[in-house]
Amino acid sequence: MSLREEINKEKIPSHVAIIMDGNGRWASKRGFSRVRGHEMGVDAVRQSSEAATELGIKYLTLYAFSTENWNRPKFEIDALMKLLVRSVNKERKTFMENNIRLLAIGNLKSLPAKSLTELMKAIDDTSQNTGLNLVLALSYGSRWEIVEAVRNIAQQVAGGFLKPEDISAGNISSALTTASIPDPELLIRTSGEYRVSNFLLWQIAYSELYFTPTLWPDFSKEEFYKAILDYQRRERRFGFTSEQIHKTKKRLFN
Ligand code: IPE
Ligand code: IPE
Ligand code: MG
């Protein structure tokens, strides 16, 4: 049986988030420039988007550029921003053919004007598509996002629209850039690093975490299926006991 056939169609996560890491190491190992690694990473984006589409996953969020990545050498930042424009333009046809809707989260205002224009064009063109929501996290940082949300809520309080005692987890979720997106059930990080690097800190409170040593450009469809299978073998307890979870399942399914 192939890996894909082993996947339980009844237990597909609705949102998978990925920290796409290891492009630089992939390139260095081969004596290439880091930029070449990023270029090869675009193929892996295609692989994961295809796999997600085939499985009927509704949201795939990809961490493409963090607020901290602005500290990288200018040459690398420029190359990444150019690659973004090129890839978005190149993939537009595939997005339409596969009913993919492109979205973006992050401090988009900080992107170079050309990158932002092209990105917005692709978001606009695909806005009526109803298949996979492909969410690019660009100039994204969870702490930046939380600061923005706190500012927004503080303004509502200062304006008399919201009482401090009425602030709820729901208010906070709605003030984040992911307001319209469900929390990810599964977070994948490639390249063998065991950290979250300022990604979706609030949203991953109960996500299953999957770490793989595979470097991002090598993360194929099969690797994606492996992560989904691993997720399906886990028991999500949300603070309850295993026994309680089993009882609830019995009640729900009998
Ligand atoms: C991930 O690969 C892509 C971005 C952060 C833009 P890296 O560029 O971080 O690759 P490594 O971690 O140096 O190998
Ligand atoms: C995380 O990777 C950010 C992205 C994948 C865009 P980094 O390579 O920037 O993270 P650190 O520096 O290893 O934590
Ligand atoms: Mg890295």
Coordinates of C-alpha atoms and ligand atoms in Angstrom, one line a residue:
M1 CA 0.0 0.0 0.0
S2 CA 1.3 3.5 -0.8
L3 CA 1.7 6.1 1.9
R4 CA -1.1 8.1 0.4
E5 CA -3.5 5.1 0.5
E6 CA -2.7 4.6 4.2
I7 CA -4.1 8.0 5.1
N8 CA -7.5 8.0 6.8
K9 CA -9.8 10.2 4.8
E10 CA -12.0 10.8 7.8
K11 CA -9.1 12.3 9.9
I12 CA -7.6 14.9 7.5
P13 CA -6.5 18.1 9.4
S14 CA -8.2 21.2 8.1
H15 CA -5.1 23.3 8.6
V16 CA -1.4 22.4 8.3
A17 CA 1.3 24.9 8.9
I18 CA 4.9 24.5 7.8
I19 CA 8.2 26.1 8.9
M20 CA 10.0 25.6 5.6
D21 CA 13.6 25.5 6.9
G22 CA 16.9 24.3 5.6
N23 CA 17.3 25.9 2.1
G24 CA 20.7 27.3 2.9
R25 CA 22.1 24.1 4.2
W26 CA 20.7 22.1 1.3
A27 CA 22.6 24.5 -1.0
S28 CA 25.8 24.6 1.0
K29 CA 26.0 20.8 1.1
R30 CA 26.1 20.9 -2.7
G31 CA 28.5 23.8 -3.0
F32 CA 25.7 26.1 -4.3
S33 CA 24.8 29.6 -3.2
R34 CA 22.1 29.9 -0.5
V35 CA 19.8 31.6 -3.1
R36 CA 19.9 28.4 -5.2
G37 CA 18.5 26.6 -2.1
H38 CA 15.6 29.1 -1.9
E39 CA 14.9 28.6 -5.6
M40 CA 14.8 24.8 -5.1
G41 CA 12.5 25.4 -2.2
V42 CA 9.8 26.6 -4.5
D43 CA 9.5 23.1 -6.0
A44 CA 8.9 21.8 -2.5
V45 CA 6.1 24.4 -2.1
R46 CA 4.5 23.0 -5.2
Q47 CA 4.8 19.4 -3.8
S48 CA 3.1 20.3 -0.5
S49 CA 0.4 22.4 -2.1
E50 CA -0.4 19.5 -4.5
A51 CA -0.5 17.0 -1.7
A52 CA -2.7 19.2 0.4
T53 CA -5.1 19.8 -2.5
E54 CA -5.3 16.0 -3.2
L55 CA -6.1 15.3 0.5
G56 CA -8.7 18.0 0.7
I57 CA -6.9 20.0 3.3
K58 CA -8.5 23.5 3.5
Y59 CA -5.6 25.6 4.8
L60 CA -1.8 25.3 4.2
T61 CA 0.2 28.1 5.9
L62 CA 3.8 28.4 4.8
Y63 CA 6.4 30.4 6.8
A64 CA 8.3 32.0 3.9
F65 CA 9.9 35.0 5.5
S66 CA 10.1 36.0 9.2
T67 CA 10.3 39.5 10.8
E68 CA 13.8 38.3 11.9
N69 CA 14.8 37.3 8.4
W70 CA 15.2 41.1 7.6
N71 CA 18.5 40.8 9.5
R72 CA 19.9 38.6 6.8
P73 CA 22.4 40.0 4.2
K74 CA 20.8 42.4 1.8
F75 CA 21.8 40.3 -1.2
E76 CA 19.8 37.3 0.2
I77 CA 16.8 39.4 1.1
D78 CA 16.6 41.0 -2.3
A79 CA 16.9 37.5 -4.0
L80 CA 14.1 36.2 -1.8
M81 CA 11.8 39.1 -2.6
K82 CA 12.5 38.7 -6.3
L83 CA 11.9 35.0 -6.0
L84 CA 8.5 35.7 -4.4
V85 CA 7.4 37.9 -7.4
R86 CA 8.7 35.3 -9.9
S87 CA 7.1 32.4 -8.2
V88 CA 3.7 34.0 -7.6
N89 CA 3.5 35.0 -11.3
K90 CA 4.7 31.6 -12.5
E91 CA 2.2 29.7 -10.3
R92 CA -0.8 31.9 -10.9
K93 CA -2.0 29.5 -13.7
T94 CA -1.6 26.5 -11.5
F95 CA -3.5 28.2 -8.7
M96 CA -6.4 28.8 -11.1
E97 CA -6.3 25.3 -12.5
N98 CA -6.3 23.8 -9.0
N99 CA -8.8 26.1 -7.5
I100 CA -6.2 27.4 -5.0
R101 CA -6.9 30.7 -3.2
L102 CA -3.8 32.6 -2.2
L103 CA -3.7 34.5 1.1
A104 CA -0.9 36.3 3.0
I105 CA -0.3 37.1 6.6
G106 CA 2.4 39.3 8.1
N107 CA 3.6 42.8 8.1
L108 CA 3.0 43.1 4.3
K109 CA 3.5 46.8 4.3
S110 CA 7.2 46.2 4.9
L111 CA 7.6 44.3 1.6
P112 CA 9.2 46.0 -1.4
A113 CA 6.4 47.8 -3.4
K114 CA 6.8 45.5 -6.5
S115 CA 6.6 42.3 -4.4
L116 CA 3.5 43.6 -2.6
T117 CA 1.8 44.6 -5.8
E118 CA 2.3 41.3 -7.5
L119 CA 1.3 39.4 -4.4
M120 CA -1.9 41.5 -4.1
K121 CA -2.7 40.8 -7.7
A122 CA -2.4 37.1 -7.2
I123 CA -4.5 37.3 -4.0
D124 CA -7.1 39.2 -5.9
D125 CA -7.1 36.9 -9.0
T126 CA -7.6 33.8 -6.9
S127 CA -10.0 35.3 -4.4
Q128 CA -13.0 33.3 -5.8
N129 CA -11.3 29.9 -5.7
T130 CA -12.8 27.5 -3.2
G131 CA -10.2 24.8 -2.9
L132 CA -7.1 24.9 -0.8
N133 CA -6.3 28.2 0.9
L134 CA -2.6 28.7 0.5
V135 CA -1.5 31.2 3.2
L136 CA 2.0 32.7 2.8
A137 CA 3.5 34.1 6.0
L138 CA 5.6 36.9 4.8
S139 CA 7.5 39.3 7.0
Y140 CA 5.5 37.5 9.6
G141 CA 6.4 37.3 13.3
S142 CA 4.0 36.1 16.0
R143 CA 5.2 38.7 18.5
W144 CA 4.7 41.5 15.9
E145 CA 1.2 40.1 15.3
I146 CA 0.4 40.0 19.1
V147 CA 1.7 43.5 19.6
E148 CA -0.6 44.7 16.8
A149 CA -3.5 42.8 18.3
V150 CA -2.9 44.3 21.7
R151 CA -2.8 47.8 20.2
N152 CA -6.0 47.2 18.4
I153 CA -7.8 45.9 21.5
A154 CA -6.4 48.7 23.7
Q155 CA -7.9 51.2 21.2
Q156 CA -11.3 49.6 21.4
V157 CA -11.0 49.8 25.2
A158 CA -9.8 53.4 25.1
G159 CA -12.7 54.3 22.7
G160 CA -15.2 52.8 25.1
F161 CA -16.2 50.0 22.7
L162 CA -14.9 47.2 24.8
K163 CA -14.7 46.7 28.6
P164 CA -11.4 45.2 29.9
E165 CA -13.4 42.5 31.7
D166 CA -15.0 41.5 28.4
I167 CA -11.7 40.7 26.7
S168 CA -11.7 37.0 25.8
A169 CA -9.6 34.5 24.0
G170 CA -12.0 35.0 21.1
N171 CA -11.3 38.8 21.0
I172 CA -7.6 38.1 20.8
S173 CA -8.0 35.5 18.1
S174 CA -10.1 37.9 16.1
A175 CA -7.5 40.6 16.4
L176 CA -4.7 38.5 14.9
T177 CA -3.9 38.4 11.1
T178 CA -5.2 34.8 11.1
A179 CA -8.7 35.9 12.3
S180 CA -10.5 34.1 9.5
I181 CA -8.3 30.9 9.6
P182 CA -8.8 28.0 12.0
D183 CA -5.9 27.1 14.3
P184 CA -3.6 24.5 12.7
E185 CA -4.0 21.0 13.9
L186 CA -0.5 20.1 12.7
L187 CA 2.7 22.2 12.6
I188 CA 5.6 20.7 10.6
R189 CA 9.2 22.0 10.8
T190 CA 11.8 20.7 8.4
S191 CA 15.7 20.7 8.7
G192 CA 16.1 19.1 12.1
E193 CA 15.6 22.2 14.2
Y194 CA 13.4 21.9 17.3
R195 CA 12.1 25.4 17.6
V196 CA 9.1 27.5 16.6
S197 CA 11.0 30.7 15.6
N198 CA 8.2 33.2 16.3
F199 CA 5.6 31.4 14.2
L200 CA 1.9 31.3 15.2
L201 CA 2.6 31.2 18.9
W202 CA -1.0 31.8 19.9
Q203 CA -2.5 29.6 17.2
I204 CA -0.4 26.5 17.9
A205 CA -1.5 26.2 21.6
Y206 CA -2.9 22.7 20.9
S207 CA -1.3 21.9 17.5
E208 CA 0.5 18.6 17.0
L209 CA 4.2 19.2 16.3
Y210 CA 6.1 17.2 13.7
F211 CA 9.8 17.6 13.2
T212 CA 11.8 16.1 10.4
P213 CA 15.5 16.2 9.6
T214 CA 14.6 16.5 5.9
L215 CA 15.8 19.9 4.4
W216 CA 13.0 21.9 2.9
P217 CA 14.0 21.5 -0.8
D218 CA 13.8 17.7 -0.3
F219 CA 10.4 17.8 1.4
S220 CA 8.4 15.8 -1.2
K221 CA 4.7 14.8 -1.4
E222 CA 5.7 11.5 0.3
E223 CA 7.3 13.4 3.1
F224 CA 4.0 15.4 3.5
Y225 CA 2.0 12.2 3.6
K226 CA 4.4 10.8 6.2
A227 CA 3.7 13.8 8.4
I228 CA -0.1 13.4 8.0
L229 CA 0.1 9.7 8.9
D230 CA 2.2 10.5 12.0
Y231 CA -0.5 13.1 13.0
Q232 CA -3.3 10.6 12.5
R233 CA -1.6 8.1 14.9
R234 CA -1.7 10.6 17.8
E235 CA -4.3 11.1 20.4
R236 CA -5.3 14.7 20.8
R237 CA -6.4 15.2 24.4
F238 CA -6.8 18.9 24.9
G239 CA -6.2 18.6 28.6
F240 CA -8.7 15.7 29.1
T241 CA -7.7 12.2 30.2
S242 CA -7.4 9.5 27.6
E243 CA -10.4 7.7 29.1
Q244 CA -12.6 10.8 28.7
I245 CA -11.6 11.2 25.1
H246 CA -12.5 7.6 24.4
K247 CA -15.9 8.0 26.1
T248 CA -16.6 11.1 24.1
K249 CA -15.7 9.4 20.9
K250 CA -18.0 6.5 21.7
R251 CA -20.8 8.9 22.4
L252 CA -20.2 10.8 19.2
F253 CA -19.9 7.8 16.9
N254 CA -22.5 5.4 18.4
Ligands
IPE1 C1 14.5 28.7 5.2 O1 15.7 28.2 4.9 C2 14.0 29.8 4.3 C3 14.0 31.1 5.0 C4 14.1 31.3 6.2 C5 13.7 32.3 4.1 P1 17.0 28.9 5.5 O2 17.5 30.0 4.6 O3 16.8 29.3 6.9 O4 18.1 27.7 5.5 P2 19.1 27.3 6.6 O5 18.4 27.2 7.9 O6 20.1 28.4 6.7 O7 19.7 26.0 6.1
IPE2 C1 12.3 30.2 10.3 O1 13.5 29.8 9.8 C2 11.6 31.2 9.4 C3 11.2 30.7 8.1 C4 11.2 29.4 7.7 C5 10.7 31.6 7.1 P1 14.8 30.5 10.3 O2 15.9 29.8 9.6 O3 14.8 32.0 10.0 O4 14.8 30.3 11.8 P2 16.0 30.2 12.9 O5 16.8 31.4 12.7 O6 16.8 28.9 12.6 O7 15.3 30.1 14.2
MG3 MG 16.9 28.4 8.7

